[in-house]
Coordinates of N, CA and C in Angstrom, one line a residue:
X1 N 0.8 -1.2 0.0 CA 0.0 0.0 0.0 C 0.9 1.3 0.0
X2 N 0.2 2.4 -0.1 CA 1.1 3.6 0.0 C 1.7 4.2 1.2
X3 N 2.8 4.5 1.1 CA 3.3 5.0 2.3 C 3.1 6.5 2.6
X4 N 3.5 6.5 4.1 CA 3.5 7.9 3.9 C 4.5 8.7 3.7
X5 N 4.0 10.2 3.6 CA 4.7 10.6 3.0 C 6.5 11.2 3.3
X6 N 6.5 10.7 4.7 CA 7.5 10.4 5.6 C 8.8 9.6 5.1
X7 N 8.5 8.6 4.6 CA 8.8 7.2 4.4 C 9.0 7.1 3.1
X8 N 9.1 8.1 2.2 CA 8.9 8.2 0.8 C 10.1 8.9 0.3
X9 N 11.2 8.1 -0.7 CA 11.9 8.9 -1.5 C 11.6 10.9 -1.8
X10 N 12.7 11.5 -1.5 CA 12.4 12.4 -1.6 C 11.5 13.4 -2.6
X11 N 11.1 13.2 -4.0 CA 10.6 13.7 -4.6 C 8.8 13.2 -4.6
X12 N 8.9 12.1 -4.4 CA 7.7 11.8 -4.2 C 7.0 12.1 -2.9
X13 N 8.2 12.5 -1.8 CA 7.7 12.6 -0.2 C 7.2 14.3 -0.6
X14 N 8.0 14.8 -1.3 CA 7.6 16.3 -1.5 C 6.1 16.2 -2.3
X15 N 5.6 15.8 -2.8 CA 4.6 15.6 -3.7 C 3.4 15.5 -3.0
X16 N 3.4 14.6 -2.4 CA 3.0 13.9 -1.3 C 2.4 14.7 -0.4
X17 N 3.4 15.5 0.1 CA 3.4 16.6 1.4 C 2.8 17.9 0.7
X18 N 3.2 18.2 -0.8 CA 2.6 19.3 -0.8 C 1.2 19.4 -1.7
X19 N 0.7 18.0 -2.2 CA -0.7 18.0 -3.0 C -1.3 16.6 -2.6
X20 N -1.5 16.9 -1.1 CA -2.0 15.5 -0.7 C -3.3 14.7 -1.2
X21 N -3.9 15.6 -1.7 CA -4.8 15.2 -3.1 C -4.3 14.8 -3.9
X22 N -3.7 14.9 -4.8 CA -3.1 14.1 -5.9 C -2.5 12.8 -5.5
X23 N -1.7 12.7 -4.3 CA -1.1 11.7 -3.6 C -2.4 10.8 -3.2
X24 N -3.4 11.2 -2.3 CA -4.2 10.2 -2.3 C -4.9 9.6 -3.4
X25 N -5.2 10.4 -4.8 CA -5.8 9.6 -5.6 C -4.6 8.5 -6.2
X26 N -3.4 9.0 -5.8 CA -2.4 8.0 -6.2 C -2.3 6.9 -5.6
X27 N -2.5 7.2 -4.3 CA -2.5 6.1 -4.2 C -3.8 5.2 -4.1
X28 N -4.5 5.3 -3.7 CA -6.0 4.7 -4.6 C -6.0 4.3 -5.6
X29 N -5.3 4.8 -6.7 CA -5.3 4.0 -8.3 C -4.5 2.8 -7.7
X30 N -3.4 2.9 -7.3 CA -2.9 1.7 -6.8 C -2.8 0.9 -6.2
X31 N -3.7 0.9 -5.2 CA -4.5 0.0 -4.3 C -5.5 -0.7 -5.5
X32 N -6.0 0.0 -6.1 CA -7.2 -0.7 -7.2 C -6.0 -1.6 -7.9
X33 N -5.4 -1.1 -8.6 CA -4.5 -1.7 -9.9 C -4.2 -3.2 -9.4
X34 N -3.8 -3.2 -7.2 CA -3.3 -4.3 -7.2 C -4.6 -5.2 -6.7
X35 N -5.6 -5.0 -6.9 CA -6.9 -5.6 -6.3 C -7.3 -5.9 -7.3
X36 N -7.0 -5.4 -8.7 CA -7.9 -5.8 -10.0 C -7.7 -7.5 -10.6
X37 N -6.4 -7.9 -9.6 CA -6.8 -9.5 -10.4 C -6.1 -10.5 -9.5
X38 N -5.7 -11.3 -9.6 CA -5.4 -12.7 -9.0 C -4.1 -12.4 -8.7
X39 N -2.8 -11.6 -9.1 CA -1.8 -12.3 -8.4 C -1.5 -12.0 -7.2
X40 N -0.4 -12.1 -6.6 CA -0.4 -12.5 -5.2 C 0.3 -11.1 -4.7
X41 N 1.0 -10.9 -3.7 CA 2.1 -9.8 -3.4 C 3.2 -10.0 -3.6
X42 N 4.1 -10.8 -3.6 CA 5.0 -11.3 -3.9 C 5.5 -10.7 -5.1
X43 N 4.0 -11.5 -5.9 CA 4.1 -11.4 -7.5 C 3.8 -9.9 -7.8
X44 N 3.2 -9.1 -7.4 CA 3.0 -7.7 -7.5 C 4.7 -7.0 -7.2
X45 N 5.4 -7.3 -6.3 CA 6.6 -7.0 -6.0 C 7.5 -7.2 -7.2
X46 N 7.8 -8.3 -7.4 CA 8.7 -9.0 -8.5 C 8.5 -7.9 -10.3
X47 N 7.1 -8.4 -10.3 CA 6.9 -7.2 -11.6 C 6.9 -6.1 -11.8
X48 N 6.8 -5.6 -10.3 CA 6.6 -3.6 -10.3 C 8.4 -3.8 -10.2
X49 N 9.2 -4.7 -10.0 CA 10.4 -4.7 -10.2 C 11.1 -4.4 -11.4
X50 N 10.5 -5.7 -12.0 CA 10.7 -5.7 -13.3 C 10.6 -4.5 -14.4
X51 N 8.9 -3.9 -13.9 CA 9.1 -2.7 -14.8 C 9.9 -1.7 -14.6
X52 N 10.2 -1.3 -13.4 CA 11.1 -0.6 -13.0 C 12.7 -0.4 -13.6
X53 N 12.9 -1.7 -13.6 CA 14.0 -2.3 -14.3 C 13.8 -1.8 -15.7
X54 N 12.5 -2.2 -16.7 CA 12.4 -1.5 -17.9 C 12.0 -0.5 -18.0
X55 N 12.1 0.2 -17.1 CA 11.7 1.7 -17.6 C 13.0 2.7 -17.1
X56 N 14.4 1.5 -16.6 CA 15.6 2.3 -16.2 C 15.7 3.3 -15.4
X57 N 14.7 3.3 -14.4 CA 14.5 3.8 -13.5 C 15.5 3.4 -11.8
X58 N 16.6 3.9 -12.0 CA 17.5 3.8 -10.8 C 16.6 3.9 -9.6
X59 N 16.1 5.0 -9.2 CA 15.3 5.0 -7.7 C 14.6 4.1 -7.6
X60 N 13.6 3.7 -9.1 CA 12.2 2.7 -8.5 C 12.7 1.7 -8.3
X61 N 13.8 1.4 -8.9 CA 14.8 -0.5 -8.8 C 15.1 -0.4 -7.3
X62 N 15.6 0.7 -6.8 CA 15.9 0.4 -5.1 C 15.0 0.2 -4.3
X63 N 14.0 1.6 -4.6 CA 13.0 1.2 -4.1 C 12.0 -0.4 -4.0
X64 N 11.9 -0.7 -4.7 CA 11.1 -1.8 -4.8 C 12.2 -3.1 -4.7
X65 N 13.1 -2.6 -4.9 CA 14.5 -3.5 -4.1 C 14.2 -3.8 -2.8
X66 N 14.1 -2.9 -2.1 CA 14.3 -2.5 -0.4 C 12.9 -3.0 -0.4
X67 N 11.5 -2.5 -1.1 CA 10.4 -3.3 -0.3 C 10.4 -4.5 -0.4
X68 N 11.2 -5.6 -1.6 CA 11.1 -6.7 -1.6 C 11.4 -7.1 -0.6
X69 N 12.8 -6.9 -0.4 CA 13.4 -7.6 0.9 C 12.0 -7.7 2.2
X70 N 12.0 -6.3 2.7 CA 11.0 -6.0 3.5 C 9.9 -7.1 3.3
X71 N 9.4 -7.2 2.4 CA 8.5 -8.3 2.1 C 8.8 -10.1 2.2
X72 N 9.9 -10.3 2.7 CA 10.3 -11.6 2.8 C 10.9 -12.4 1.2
X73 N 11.1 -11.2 0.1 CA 11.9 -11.5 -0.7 C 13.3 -11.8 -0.8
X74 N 13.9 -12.9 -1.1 CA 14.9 -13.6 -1.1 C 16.2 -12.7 -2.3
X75 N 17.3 -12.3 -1.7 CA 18.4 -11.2 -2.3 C 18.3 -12.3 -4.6
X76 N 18.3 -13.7 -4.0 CA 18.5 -14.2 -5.3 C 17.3 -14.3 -6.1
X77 N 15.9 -13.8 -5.6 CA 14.6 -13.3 -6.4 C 14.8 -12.3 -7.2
X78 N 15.2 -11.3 -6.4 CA 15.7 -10.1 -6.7 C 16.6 -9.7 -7.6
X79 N 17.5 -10.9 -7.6 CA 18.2 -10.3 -8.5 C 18.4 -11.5 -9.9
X80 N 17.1 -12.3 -9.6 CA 16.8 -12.5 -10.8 C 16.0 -11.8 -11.9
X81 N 15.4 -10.7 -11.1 CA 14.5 -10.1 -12.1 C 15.7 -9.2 -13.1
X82 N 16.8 -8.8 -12.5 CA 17.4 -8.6 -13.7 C 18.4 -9.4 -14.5
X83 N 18.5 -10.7 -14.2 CA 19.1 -11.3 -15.4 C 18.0 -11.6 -16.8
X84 N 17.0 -12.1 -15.9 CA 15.6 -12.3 -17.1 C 15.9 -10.8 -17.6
X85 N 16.3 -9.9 -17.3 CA 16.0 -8.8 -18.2 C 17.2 -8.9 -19.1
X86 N 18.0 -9.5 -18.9 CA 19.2 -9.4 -20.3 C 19.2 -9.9 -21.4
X87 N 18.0 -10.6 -21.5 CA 17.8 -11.0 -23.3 C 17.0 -10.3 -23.7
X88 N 16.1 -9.4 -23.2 CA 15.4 -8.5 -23.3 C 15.6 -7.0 -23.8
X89 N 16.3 -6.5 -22.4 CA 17.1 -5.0 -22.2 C 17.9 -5.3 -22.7
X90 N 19.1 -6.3 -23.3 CA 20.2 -6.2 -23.8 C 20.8 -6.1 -22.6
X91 N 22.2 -7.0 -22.3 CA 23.8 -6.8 -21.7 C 23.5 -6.3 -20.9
X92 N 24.4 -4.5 -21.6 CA 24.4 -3.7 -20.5 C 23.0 -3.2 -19.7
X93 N 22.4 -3.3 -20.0 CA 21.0 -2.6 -19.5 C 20.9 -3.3 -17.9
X94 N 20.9 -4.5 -18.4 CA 20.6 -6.1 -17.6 C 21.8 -5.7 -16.5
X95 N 23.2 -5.9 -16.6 CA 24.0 -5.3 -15.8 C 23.8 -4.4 -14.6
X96 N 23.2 -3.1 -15.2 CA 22.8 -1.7 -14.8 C 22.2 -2.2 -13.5
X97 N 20.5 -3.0 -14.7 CA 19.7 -3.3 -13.2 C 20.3 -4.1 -11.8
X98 N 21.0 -5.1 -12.6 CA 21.7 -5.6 -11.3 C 22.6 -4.8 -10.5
X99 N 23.1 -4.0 -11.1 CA 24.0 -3.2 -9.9 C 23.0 -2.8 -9.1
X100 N 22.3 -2.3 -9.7 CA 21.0 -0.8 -8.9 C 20.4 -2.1 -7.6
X101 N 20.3 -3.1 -8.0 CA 19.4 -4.2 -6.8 C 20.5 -4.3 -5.6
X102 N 21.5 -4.8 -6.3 CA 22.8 -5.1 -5.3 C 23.1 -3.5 -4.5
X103 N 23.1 -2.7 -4.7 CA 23.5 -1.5 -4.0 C 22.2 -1.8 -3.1
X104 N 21.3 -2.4 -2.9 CA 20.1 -2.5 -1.8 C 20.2 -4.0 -1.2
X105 N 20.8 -4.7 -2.1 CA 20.7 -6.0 -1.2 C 22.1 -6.5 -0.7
X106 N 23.2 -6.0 -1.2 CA 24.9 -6.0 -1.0 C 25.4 -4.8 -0.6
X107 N 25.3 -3.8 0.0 CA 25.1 -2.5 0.0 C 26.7 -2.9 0.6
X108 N 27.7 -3.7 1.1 CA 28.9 -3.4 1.4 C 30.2 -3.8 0.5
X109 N 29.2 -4.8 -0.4 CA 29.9 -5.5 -1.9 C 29.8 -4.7 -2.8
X110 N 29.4 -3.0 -3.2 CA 28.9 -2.8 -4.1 C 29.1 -1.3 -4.3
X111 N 30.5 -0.8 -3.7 CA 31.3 0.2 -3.3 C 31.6 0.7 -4.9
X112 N 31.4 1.0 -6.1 CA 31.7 1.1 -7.4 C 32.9 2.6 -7.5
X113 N 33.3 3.3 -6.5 CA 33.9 4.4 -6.5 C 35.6 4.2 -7.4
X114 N 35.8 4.5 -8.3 CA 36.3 3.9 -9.3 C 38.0 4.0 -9.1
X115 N 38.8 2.8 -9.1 CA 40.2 3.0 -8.6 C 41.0 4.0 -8.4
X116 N 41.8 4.5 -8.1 CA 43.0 5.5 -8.4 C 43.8 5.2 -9.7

């Protein structure tokens, strides 16, 4: 469900905070979207991943990284949604997403600050 607007990446927490109308119909569409049919939460997690992943969206991949976990998602679920994305997104793309997961699920393996 939606959080508040506390608890919310910054640009959305601003959104949130300052048109809490808009935010509530937001989140309402999204409470419907996940009520409209049979799959599970899990499965709502995994694919809002996914898209995320295809729409190259660095915040939403953490985000929904970090809920997975939170949700009793397993680090190697997680970071299968982006290998399935490598015949798809192509290579590098597929890469990308997996770094962006591992910076949420390896966060001490995943230091990228680039040699001297």
């Amino acid at each position: 469900m939606a959080e508040t607007p506390e608890n919310l990446p910054s640009g959305a927490g601003e959104i949130a905070q300052s048109y809490p109308e808009i935010w509530a119909a937001y989140a309402a569409l999204g409470k419907a979207c996940s009520e409209a049919g049979p799959l599970e939460d899990r499965t709502h997690r995994l694919v809002k991943l996914a898209l995320a992943v295809g729409a190259l969206s660095e915040g939403a991949v953490h985000s929904h990284a970090h809920r997975g976990l939170a949700e009793g998602l397993s680090k190697e679920e997680l970071k299968q949604v982006a290998l399935l994305a490598l015949p798809t997104l192509g290579f590098p793309q597929g890469v990308k997403a997996l770094t962006w997961i591992e910076d949420i699920t390896d966060p001490a393996s995943t230091d990228r600050t680039p040699s001297p």
